[in-house]
Tab-separated table of C-alpha atoms in Angstrom:
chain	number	residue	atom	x	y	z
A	86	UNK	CA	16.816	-10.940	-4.403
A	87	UNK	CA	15.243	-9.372	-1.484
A	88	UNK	CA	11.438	-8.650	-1.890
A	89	UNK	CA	10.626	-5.211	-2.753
A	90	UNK	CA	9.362	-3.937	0.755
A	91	UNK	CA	7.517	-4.716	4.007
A	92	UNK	CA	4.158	-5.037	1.693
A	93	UNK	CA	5.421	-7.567	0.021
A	94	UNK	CA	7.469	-9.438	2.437
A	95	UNK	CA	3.596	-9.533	3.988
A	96	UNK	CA	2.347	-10.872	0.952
A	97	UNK	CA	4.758	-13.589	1.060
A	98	UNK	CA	4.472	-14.345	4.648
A	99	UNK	CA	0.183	-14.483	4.267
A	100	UNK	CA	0.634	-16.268	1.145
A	101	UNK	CA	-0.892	-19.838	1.516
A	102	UNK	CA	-3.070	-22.228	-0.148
A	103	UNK	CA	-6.696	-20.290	-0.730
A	104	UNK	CA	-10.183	-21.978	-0.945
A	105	UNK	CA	-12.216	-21.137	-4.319
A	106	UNK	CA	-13.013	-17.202	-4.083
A	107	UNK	CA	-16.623	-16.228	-3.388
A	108	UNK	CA	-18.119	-12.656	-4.686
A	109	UNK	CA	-19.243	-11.585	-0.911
A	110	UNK	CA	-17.878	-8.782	1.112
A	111	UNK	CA	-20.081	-8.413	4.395
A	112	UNK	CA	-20.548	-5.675	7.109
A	113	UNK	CA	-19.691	-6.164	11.104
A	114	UNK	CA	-22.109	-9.513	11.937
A	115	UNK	CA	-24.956	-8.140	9.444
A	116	UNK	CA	-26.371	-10.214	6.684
A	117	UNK	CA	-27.429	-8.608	3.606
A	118	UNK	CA	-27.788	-8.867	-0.383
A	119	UNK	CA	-25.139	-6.862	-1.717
A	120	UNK	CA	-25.498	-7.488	-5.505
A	121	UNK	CA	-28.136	-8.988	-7.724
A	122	UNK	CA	-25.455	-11.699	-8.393
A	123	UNK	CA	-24.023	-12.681	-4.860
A	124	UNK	CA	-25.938	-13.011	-1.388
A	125	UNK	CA	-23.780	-12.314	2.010
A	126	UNK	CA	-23.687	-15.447	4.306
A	127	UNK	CA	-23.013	-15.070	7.939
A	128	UNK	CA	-20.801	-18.056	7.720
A	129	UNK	CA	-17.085	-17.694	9.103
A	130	UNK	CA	-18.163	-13.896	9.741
A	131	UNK	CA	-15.567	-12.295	11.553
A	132	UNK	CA	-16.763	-10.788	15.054
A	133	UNK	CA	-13.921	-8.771	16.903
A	134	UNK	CA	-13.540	-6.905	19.531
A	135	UNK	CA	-11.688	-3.645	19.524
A	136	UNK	CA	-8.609	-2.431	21.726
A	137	UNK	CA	-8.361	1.379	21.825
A	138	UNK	CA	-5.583	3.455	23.753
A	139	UNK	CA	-8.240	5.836	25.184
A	140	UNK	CA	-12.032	6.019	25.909
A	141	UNK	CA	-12.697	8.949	22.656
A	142	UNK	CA	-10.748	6.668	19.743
A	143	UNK	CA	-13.562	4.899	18.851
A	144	UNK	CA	-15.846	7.698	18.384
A	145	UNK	CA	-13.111	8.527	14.982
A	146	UNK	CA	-14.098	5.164	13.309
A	147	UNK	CA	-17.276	6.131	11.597
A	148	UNK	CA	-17.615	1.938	10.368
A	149	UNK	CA	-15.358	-1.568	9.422
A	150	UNK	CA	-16.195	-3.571	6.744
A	151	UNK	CA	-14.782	-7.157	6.419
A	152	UNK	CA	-15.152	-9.895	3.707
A	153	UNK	CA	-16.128	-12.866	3.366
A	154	UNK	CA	-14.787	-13.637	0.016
A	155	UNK	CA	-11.480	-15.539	0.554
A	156	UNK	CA	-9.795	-12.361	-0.850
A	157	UNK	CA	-6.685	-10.313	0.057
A	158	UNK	CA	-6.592	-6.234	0.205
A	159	UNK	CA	-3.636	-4.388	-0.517
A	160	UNK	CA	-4.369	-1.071	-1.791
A	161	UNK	CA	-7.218	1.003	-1.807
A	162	UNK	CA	-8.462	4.124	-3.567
A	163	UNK	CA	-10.737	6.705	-3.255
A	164	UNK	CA	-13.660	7.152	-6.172
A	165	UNK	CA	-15.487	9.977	-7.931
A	166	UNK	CA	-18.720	8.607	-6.593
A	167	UNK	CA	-17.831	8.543	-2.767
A	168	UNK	CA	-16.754	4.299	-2.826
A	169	UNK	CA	-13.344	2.643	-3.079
A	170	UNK	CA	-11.884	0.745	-5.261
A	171	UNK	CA	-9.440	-2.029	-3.110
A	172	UNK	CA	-6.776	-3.865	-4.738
A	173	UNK	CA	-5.398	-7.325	-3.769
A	174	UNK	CA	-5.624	-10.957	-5.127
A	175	UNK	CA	-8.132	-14.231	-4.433
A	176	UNK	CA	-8.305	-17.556	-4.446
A	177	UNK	CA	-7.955	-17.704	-7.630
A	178	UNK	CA	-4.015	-16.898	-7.894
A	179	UNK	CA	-5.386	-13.832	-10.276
A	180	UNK	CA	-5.358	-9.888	-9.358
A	181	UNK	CA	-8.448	-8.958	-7.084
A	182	UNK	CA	-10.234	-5.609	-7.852
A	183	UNK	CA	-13.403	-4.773	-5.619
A	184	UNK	CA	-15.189	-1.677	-6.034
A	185	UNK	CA	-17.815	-0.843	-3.130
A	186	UNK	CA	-20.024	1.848	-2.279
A	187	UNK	CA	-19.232	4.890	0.734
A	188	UNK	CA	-19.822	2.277	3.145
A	189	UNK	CA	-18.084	-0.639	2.294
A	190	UNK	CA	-20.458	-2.137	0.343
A	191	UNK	CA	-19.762	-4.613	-2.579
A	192	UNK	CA	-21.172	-3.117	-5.774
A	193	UNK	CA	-18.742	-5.361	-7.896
A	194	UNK	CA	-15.517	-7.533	-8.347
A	195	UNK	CA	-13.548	-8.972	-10.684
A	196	UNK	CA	-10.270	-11.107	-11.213
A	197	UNK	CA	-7.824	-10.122	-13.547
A	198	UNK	CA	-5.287	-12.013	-15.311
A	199	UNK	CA	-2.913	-10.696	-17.167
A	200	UNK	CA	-2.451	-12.153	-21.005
A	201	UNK	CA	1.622	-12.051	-21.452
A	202	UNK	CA	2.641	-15.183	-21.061
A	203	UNK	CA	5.457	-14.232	-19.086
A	204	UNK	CA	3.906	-12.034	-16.629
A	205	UNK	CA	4.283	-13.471	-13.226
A	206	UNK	CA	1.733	-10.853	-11.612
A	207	UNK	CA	-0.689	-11.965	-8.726
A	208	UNK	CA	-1.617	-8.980	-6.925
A	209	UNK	CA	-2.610	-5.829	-7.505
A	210	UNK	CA	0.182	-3.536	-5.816
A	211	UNK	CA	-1.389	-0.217	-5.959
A	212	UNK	CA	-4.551	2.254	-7.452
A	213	UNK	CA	-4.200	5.579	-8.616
A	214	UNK	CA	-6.595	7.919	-9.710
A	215	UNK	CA	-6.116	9.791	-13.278
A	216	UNK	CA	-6.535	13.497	-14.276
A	217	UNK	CA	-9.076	12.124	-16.918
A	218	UNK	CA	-10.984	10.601	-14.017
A	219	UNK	CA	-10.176	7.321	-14.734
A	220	UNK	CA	-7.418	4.654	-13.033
A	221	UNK	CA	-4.114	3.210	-12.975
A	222	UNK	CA	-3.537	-0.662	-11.767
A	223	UNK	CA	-0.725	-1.362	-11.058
A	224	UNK	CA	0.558	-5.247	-10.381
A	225	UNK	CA	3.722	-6.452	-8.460
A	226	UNK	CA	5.886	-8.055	-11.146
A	227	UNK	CA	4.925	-6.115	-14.165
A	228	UNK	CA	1.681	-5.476	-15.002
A	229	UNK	CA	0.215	-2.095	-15.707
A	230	UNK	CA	-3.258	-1.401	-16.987
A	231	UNK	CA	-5.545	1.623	-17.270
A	232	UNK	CA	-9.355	0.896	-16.315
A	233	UNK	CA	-12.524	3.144	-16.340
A	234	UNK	CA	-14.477	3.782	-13.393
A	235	UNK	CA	-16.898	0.854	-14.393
A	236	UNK	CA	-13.569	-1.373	-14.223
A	237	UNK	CA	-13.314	-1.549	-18.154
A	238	UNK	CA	-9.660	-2.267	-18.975
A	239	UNK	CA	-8.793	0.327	-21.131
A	240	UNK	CA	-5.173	-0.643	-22.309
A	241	UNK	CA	-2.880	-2.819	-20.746
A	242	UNK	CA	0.914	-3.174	-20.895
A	243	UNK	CA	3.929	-5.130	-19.498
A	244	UNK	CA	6.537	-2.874	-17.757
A	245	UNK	CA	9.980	-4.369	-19.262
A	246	UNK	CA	13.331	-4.532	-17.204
A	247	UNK	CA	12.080	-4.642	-13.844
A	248	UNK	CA	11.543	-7.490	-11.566
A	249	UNK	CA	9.254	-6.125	-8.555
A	250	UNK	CA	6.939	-3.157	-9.117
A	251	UNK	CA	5.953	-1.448	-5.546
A	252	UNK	CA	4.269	2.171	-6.164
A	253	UNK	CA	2.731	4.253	-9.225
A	254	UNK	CA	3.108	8.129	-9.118
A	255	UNK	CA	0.354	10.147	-11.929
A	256	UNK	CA	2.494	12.876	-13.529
A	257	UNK	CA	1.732	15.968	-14.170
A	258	UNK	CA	2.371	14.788	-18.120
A	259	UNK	CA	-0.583	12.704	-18.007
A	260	UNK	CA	1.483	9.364	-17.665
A	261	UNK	CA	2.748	8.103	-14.200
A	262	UNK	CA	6.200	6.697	-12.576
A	263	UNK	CA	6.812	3.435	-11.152
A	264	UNK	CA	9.296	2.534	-8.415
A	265	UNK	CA	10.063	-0.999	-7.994
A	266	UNK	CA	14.024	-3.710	-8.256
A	267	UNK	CA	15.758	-4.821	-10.248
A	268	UNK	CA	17.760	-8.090	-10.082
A	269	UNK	CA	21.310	-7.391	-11.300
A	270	UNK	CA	24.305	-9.819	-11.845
A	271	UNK	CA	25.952	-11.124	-8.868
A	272	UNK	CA	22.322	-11.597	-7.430
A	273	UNK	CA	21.676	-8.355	-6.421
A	274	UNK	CA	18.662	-6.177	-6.340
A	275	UNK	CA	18.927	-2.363	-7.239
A	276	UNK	CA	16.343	0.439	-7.307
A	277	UNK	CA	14.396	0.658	-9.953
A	278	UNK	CA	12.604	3.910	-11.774
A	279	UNK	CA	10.330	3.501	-14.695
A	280	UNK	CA	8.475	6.669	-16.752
A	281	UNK	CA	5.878	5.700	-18.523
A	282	UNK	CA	3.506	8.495	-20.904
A	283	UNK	CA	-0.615	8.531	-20.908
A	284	UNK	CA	-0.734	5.175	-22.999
A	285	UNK	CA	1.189	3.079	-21.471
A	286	UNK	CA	4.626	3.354	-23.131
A	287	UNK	CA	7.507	3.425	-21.938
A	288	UNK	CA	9.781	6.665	-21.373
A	289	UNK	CA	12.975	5.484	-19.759
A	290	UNK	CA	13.861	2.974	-17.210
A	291	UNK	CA	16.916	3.462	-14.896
A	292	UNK	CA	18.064	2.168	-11.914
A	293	UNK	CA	20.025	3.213	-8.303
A	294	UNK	CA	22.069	1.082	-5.686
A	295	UNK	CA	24.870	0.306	-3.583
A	296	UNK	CA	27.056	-3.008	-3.729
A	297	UNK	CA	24.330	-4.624	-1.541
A	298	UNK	CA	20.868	-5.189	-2.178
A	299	UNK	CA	18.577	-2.110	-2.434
A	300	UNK	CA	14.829	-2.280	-3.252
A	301	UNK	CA	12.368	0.838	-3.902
A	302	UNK	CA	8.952	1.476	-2.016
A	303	UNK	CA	7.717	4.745	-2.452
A	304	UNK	CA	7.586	7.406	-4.692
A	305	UNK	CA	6.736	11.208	-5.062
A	306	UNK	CA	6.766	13.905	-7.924
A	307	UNK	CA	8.480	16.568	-7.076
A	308	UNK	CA	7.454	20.362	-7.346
A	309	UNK	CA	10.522	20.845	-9.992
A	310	UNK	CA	9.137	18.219	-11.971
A	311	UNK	CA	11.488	14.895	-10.958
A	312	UNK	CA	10.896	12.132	-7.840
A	313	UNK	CA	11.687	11.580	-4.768
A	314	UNK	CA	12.291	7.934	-3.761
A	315	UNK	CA	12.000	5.812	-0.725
A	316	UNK	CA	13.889	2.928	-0.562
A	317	UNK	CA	15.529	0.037	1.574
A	318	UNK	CA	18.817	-0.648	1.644
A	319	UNK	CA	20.896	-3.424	3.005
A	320	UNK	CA	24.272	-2.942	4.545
A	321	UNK	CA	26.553	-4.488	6.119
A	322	UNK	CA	26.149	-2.680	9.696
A	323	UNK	CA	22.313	-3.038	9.321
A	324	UNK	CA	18.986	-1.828	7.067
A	325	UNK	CA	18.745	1.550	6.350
A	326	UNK	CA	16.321	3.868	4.356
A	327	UNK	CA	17.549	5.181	1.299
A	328	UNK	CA	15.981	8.493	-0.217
A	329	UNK	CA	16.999	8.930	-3.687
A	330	UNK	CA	16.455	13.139	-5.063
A	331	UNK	CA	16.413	12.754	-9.116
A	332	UNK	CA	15.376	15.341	-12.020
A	333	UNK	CA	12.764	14.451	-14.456
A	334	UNK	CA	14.718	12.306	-16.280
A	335	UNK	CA	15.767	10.089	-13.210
A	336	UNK	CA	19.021	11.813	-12.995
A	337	UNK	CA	20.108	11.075	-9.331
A	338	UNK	CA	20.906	14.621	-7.694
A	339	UNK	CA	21.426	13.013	-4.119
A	340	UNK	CA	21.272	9.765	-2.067
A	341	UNK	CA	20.999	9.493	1.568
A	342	UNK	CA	20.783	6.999	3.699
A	343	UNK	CA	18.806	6.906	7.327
A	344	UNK	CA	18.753	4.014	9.864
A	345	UNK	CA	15.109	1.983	9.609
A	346	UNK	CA	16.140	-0.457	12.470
A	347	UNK	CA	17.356	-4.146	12.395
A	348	UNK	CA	14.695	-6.115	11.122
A	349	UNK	CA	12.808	-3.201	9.196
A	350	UNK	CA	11.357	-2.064	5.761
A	351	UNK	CA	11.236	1.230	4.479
A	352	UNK	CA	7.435	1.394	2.785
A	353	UNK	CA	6.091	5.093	2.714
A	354	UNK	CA	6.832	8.573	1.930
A	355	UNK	CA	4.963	11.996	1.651
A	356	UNK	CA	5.273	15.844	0.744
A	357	UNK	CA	4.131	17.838	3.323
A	358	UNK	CA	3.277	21.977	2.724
A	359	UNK	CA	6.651	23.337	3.355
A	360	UNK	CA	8.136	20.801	0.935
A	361	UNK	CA	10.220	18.704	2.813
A	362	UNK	CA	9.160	14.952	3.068
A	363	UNK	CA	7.989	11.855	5.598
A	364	UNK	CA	8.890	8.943	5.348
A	365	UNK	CA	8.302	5.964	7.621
A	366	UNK	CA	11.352	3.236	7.847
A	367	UNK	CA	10.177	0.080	10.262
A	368	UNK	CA	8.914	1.418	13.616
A	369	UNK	CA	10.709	4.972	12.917
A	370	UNK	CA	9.035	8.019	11.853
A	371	UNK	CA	11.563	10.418	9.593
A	372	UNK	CA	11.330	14.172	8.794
A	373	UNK	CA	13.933	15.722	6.144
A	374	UNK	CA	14.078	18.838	4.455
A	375	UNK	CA	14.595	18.797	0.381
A	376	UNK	CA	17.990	18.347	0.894
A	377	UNK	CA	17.805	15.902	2.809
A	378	UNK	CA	18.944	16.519	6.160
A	379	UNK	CA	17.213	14.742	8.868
A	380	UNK	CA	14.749	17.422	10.961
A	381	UNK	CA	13.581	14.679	13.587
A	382	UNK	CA	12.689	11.246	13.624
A	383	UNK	CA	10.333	9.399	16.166
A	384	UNK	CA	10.368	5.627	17.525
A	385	UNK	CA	6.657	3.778	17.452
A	386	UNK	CA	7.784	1.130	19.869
A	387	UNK	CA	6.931	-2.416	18.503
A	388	UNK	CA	4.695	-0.852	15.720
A	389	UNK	CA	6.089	-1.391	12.314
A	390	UNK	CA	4.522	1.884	10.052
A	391	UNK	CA	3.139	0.062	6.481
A	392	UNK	CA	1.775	3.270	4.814
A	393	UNK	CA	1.494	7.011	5.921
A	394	UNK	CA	-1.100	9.818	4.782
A	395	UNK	CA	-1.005	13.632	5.689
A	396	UNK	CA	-3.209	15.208	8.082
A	397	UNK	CA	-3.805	18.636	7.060
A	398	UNK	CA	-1.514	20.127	9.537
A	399	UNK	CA	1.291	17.825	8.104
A	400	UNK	CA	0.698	15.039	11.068
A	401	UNK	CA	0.537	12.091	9.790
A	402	UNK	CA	-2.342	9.099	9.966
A	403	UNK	CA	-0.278	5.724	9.450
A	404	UNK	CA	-0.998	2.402	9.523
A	405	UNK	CA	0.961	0.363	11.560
A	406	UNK	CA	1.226	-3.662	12.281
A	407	UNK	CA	2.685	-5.018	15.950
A	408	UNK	CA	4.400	-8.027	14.912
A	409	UNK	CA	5.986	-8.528	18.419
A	410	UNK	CA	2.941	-10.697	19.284
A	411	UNK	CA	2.004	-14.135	18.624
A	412	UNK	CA	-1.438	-12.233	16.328
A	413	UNK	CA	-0.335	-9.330	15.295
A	414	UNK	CA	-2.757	-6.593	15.262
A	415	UNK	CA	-3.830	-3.342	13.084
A	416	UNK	CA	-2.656	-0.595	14.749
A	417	UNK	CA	-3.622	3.532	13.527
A	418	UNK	CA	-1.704	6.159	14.830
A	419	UNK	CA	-1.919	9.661	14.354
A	420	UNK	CA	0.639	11.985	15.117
A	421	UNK	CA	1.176	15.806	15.184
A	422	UNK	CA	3.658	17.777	12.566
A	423	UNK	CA	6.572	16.775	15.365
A	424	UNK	CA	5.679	13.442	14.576
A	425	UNK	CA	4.257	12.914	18.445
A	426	UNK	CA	1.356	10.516	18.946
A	427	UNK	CA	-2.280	12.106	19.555
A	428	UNK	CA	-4.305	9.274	18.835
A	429	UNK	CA	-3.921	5.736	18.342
A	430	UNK	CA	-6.593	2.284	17.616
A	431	UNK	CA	-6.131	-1.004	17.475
A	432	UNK	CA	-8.023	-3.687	15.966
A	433	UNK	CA	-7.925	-7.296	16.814
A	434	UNK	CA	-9.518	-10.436	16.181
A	435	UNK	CA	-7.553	-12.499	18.952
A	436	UNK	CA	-7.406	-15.378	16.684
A	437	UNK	CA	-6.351	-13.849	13.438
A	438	UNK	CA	-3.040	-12.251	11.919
A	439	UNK	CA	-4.050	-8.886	10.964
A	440	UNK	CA	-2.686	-6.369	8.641
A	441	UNK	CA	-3.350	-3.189	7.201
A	442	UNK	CA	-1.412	-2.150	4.466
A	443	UNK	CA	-2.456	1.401	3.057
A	444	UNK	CA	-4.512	4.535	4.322
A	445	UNK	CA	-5.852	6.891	1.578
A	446	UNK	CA	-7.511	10.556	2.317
A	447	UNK	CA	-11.335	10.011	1.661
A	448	UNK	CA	-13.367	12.607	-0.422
A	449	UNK	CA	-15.041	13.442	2.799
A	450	UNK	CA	-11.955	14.608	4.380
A	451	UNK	CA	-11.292	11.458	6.124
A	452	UNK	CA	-9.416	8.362	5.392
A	453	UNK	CA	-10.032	4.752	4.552
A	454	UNK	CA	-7.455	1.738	6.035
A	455	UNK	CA	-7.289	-1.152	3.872
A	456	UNK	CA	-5.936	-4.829	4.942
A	457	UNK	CA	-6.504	-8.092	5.428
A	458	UNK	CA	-7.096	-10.513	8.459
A	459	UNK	CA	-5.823	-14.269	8.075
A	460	UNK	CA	-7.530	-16.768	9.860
A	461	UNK	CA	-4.894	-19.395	10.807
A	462	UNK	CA	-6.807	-21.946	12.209
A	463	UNK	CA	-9.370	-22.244	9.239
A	464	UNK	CA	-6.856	-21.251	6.360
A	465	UNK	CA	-8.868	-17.889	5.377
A	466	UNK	CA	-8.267	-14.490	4.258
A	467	UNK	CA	-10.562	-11.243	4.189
A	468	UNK	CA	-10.470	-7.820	3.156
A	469	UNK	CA	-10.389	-5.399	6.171
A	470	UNK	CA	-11.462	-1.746	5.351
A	471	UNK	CA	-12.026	0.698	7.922
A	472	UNK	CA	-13.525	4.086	7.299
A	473	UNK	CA	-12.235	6.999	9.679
A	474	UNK	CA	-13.473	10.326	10.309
């Protein structure tokens, strides 16, 4: 079966044999004590210089944080309290959950493993905030738990009849959905959609696809109460994005397809004001109405988009990786509502693979990049997070 999207297909290209995980998570070339528990060492700090496309993008980084803990970020989100709470796995082969302060800091982390003794889960795929204030995590296989802002596990549950798990949407019912594939017979992957209520339980579980493989990425509520899905698909003449329209029972209303490039994985999708959506397929940038009819859609050259956020004027803020180089590098690009580019960073440490894999709007109006950086030569993996303005 064809991994779920480009996040994952990222997870299995960095995956490699980790060191034992330390509880560190360091600033620039600083040393400081973080926690009570854990003391930062400037040993294998990272220290890398920036590329930036004009003299003024530098002056909308406001600071970068990067670990030292043998860890792996793949999601990040937000908190009550100004910090973020990143999600990823260690060296440990168990979920990673780090929660720091509005700078970056480490305040605390934990492993989590889950107790089924068929769950296959080793990262934590994605965070969402609660209406109750507290959080959804959300693992790659199956695993679904509900955790306080402390990090308390409140309940925990496997999702059944689904195979990858890529993106939690909060309802407006209190509970969430979760896109993710399926494996079928004939070795085939389809799209999968799974409701689930405030404790845990699940709704309904259904599934979407062509005769080839299809696997889900993204997904969005709806003003009219069902989803809208992002998805790749895999045809014959090439990949393509699939957007799948459904009510709130996961009744499919309409399925289109949109051309993502070659070589490319469909990965993120928003609402913007006037309710039509974005979605970002490989290096292309996609506009559609809600019926889906294609409005525009913009090339990024050799940048491959990995997750997308909303400026308030319905640009867009994505993170992007250039994997046409022998390092490839974290690229941010924003881009006006006609999906043009304004502004665009890169950051590189010349002898690491970087990648950034999600952008979230801060409380403070800004945004927060999470990734990771892979040290080839010495085997090693950090947490990247870099705060924007």
């Amino acid at each position: 079966m064809k991994k779920n999207y480009m996040k994952c297909l990222m997870a299995g290209i960095l995956a490699s044999t980790f060191l034992t995980s330390t509880s560190v998570f360091a600033a620039g070339n600083s040393t400081k004590n973080v926690t009570s528990k854990a003391t930062i060492s400037s040993k294998n700090k990272i220290n890398r210089p920036m590329k930036t496309s004009n003299l003024s993008s530098s002056s909308y980084v406001e600071w970068q944080q990067y670990g030292d803990d043998f860890a792996s970020g793949h999601c990040v989100q937000p908190t009550d309290d100004g910090g973020y709470l990143v999600g990823g796995y260690n060296g440990k082969y168990a979920m990673y959950l780090l929660k720091t302060d509005s700078n970056g800091n480490k305040l605390w982390d934990k492993s989590i493993k889950p107790v089924s003794a068929d769950s296959r889960d080793g990262v934590i795929q994605d965070i969402k905030k609660t209406s109750d204030g507290n959080y959804l995590i959300m693992g790659d296989k199956s695993y679904l738990s509900k955790i306080d802002k402390d990090g308390n596990i409140l309940w925990s549950k496997t999702i059944s009849n689904v195979d990858d798990l890529s993106q939690i949407e909060p309802t407006r019912d209190g509970g969430c959905a979760i896109v993710g594939s399926i494996q079928i017979p004939n070795h085939r992957s389809d799209i999968s959609l799974s409701k689930i209520d405030a404790n845990g339980n699940i709704i309904f579980n259904t599934s979407y696809g062509t005769s080839n493989d299809d696997c889900g990425a993204s997904i969005k509520q709806t003003v009219d109460g069902g989803y809208i899905i992002l998805g790749t698909s895999f045809m014959q003449k090439g990949i393509e994005a699939s957007i799948i329209k459904t009510d709130r029972n996961g009744h499919e209303l309409w399925n289109n397809m949109y051309y993502s490039g070659n070589s490319s994985y469909a990965n993120s999708l928003q609402i913007t004001s006037d309710d039509s959506y974005i979605f970002a397929g490989g290096n292309r940038l996609n506009k559609i109405d809600n019926s889906g009819n294609l409005i525009w859609q913009k090339q990024l050259g050799d940048d491959q988009v990995m997750s997308l956020e909303l400026t308030p004027n319905d640009g867009c803020m994505l993170t992007c990786c250039n994997f046409s180089i022998d390092n490839p590098t974290i690229d941010i690009i924003q881009t006006d509502s006609y999906g043009n580019k304004t502004w665009h960073y890169t950051a590189s440490d010349y002898n690491a693979w970087d990648t950034a894999l999600d952008i979230r709007k801060t409380n403070d109006s800004g945004y927060i990049v999470c990734g990771q950086t892979y040290q080839t030569q010495i085997n090693k993996k950090n947490i990247v997070l870099i705060k924007l303005k």
